[in-house]
XYZ file of N, CA and C in Angstrom:
210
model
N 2.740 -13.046 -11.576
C 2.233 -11.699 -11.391
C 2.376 -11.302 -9.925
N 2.916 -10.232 -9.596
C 3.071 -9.792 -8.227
C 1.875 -8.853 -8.400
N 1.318 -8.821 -6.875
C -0.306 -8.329 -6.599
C 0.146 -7.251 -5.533
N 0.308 -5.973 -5.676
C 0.633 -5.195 -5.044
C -0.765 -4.242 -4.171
N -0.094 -3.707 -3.042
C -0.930 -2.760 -2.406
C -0.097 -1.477 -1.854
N -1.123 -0.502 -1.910
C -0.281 0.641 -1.473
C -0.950 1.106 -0.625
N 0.149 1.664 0.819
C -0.728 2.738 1.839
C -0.030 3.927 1.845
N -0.637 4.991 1.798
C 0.155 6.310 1.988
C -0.688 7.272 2.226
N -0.261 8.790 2.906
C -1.850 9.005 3.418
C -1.667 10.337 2.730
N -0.600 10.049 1.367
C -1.101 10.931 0.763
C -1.624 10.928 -0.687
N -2.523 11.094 -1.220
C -3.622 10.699 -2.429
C -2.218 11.162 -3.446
N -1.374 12.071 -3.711
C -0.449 12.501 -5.034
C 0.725 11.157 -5.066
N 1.287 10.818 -3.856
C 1.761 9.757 -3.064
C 1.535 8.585 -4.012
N 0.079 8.468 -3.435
C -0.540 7.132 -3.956
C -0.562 6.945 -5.590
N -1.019 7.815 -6.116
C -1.287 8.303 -7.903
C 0.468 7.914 -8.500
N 1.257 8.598 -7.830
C 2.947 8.235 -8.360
C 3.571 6.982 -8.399
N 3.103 6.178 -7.031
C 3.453 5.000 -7.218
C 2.635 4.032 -8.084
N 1.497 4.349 -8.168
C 0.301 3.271 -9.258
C 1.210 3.456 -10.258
N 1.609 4.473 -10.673
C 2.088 5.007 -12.044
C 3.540 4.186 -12.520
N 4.274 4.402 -11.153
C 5.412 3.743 -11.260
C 5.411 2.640 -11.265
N 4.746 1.595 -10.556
C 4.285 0.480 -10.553
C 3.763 -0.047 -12.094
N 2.686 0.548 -12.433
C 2.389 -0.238 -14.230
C 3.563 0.087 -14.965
N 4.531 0.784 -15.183
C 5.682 0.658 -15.715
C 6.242 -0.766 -15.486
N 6.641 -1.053 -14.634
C 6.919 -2.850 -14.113
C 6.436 -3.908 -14.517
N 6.862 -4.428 -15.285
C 6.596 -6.177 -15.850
C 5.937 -6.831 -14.746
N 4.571 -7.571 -14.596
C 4.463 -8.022 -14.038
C 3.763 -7.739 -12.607
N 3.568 -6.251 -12.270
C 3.548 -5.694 -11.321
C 2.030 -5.446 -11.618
N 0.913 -5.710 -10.543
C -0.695 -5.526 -10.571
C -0.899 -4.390 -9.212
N -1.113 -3.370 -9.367
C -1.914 -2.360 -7.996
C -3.186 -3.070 -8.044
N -3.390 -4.080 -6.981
C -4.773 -4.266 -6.829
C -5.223 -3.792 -5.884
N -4.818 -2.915 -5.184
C -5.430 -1.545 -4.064
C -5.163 -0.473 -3.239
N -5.373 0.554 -3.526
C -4.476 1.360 -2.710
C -5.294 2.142 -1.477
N -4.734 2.351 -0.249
C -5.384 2.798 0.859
C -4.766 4.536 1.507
N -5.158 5.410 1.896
C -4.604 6.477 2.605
C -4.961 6.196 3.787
N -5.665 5.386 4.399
C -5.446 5.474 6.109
C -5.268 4.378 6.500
N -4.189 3.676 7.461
C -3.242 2.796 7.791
C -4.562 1.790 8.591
N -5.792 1.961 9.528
C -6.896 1.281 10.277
C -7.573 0.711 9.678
N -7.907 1.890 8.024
C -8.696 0.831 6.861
C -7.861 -0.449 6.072
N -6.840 -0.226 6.018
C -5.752 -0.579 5.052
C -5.233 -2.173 6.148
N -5.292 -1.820 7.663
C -5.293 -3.081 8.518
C -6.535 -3.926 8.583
N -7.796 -3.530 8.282
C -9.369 -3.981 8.568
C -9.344 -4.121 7.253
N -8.369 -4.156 6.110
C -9.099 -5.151 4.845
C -8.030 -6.411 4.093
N -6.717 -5.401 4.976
C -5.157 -6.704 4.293
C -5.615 -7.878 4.081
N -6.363 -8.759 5.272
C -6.177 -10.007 5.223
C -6.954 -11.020 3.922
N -8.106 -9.890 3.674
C -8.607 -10.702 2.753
C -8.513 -10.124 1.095
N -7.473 -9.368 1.594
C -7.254 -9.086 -0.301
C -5.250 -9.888 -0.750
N -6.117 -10.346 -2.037
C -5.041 -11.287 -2.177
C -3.804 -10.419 -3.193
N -2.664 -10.299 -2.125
C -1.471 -9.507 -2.725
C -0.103 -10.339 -1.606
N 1.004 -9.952 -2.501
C 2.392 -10.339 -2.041
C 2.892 -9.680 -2.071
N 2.562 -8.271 -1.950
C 3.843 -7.032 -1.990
C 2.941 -5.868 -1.172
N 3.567 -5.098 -0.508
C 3.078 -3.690 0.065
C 3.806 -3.038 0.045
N 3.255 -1.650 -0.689
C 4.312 -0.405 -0.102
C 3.950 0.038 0.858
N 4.642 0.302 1.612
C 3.952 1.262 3.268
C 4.703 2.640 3.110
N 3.944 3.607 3.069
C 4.312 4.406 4.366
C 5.119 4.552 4.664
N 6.033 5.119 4.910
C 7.026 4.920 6.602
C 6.282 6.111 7.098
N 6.369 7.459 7.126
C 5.874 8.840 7.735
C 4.392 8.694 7.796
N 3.645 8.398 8.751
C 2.176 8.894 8.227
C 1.232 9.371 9.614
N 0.652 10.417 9.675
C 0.058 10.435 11.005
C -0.848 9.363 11.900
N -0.700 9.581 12.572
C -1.135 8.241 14.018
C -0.091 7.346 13.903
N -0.051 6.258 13.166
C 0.420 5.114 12.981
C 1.390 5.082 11.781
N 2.468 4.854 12.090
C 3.238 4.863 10.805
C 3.860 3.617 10.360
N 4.009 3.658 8.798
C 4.039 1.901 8.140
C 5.342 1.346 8.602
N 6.048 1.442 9.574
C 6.853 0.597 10.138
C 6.052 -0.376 11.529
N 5.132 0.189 12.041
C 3.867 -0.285 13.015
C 3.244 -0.716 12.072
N 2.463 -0.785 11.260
C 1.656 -1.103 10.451
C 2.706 -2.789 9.733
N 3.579 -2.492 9.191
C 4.392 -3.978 8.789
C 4.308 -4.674 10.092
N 4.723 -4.327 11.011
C 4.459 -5.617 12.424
C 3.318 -6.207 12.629
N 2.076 -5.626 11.919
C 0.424 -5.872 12.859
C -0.064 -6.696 11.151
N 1.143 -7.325 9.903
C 0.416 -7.450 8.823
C 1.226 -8.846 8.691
N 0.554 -9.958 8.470
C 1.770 -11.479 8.268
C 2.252 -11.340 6.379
């Protein structure tokens, strides 16, 4: 089972990919975030192997956000 997370800071964003995602064999949304500070202050302890980021998002965008996540 791949344990997915999503950041995007936009809520219609977020709703499309959950959607697209349960279509996928195998594929679990176990959380999705719109602001990139909350979404860094909870990564470490939620257990997933996949992220969608972002790339465009105000302040901080998910290409910064993939560098600051192991």
């Amino acid at each position: 089972m791949i344990k997915c997370v999503i950041l995007d800071d936009e809520l219609l964003a977020i709703s499309y990919l959950k959607l697209l995602c349960e279509e996928i064999d195998n594929v679990e949304v176990v959380k999705a975030f719109n602001d990139p500070k909350i979404f860094l202050s909870e990564i470490n302890s939620i257990d997933c192997n996949l992220c969608i980021l972002d790339i465009e998002m105000p302040g901080m965008n998910g290409l910064q956000v993939a560098e600051l996540i192991s």
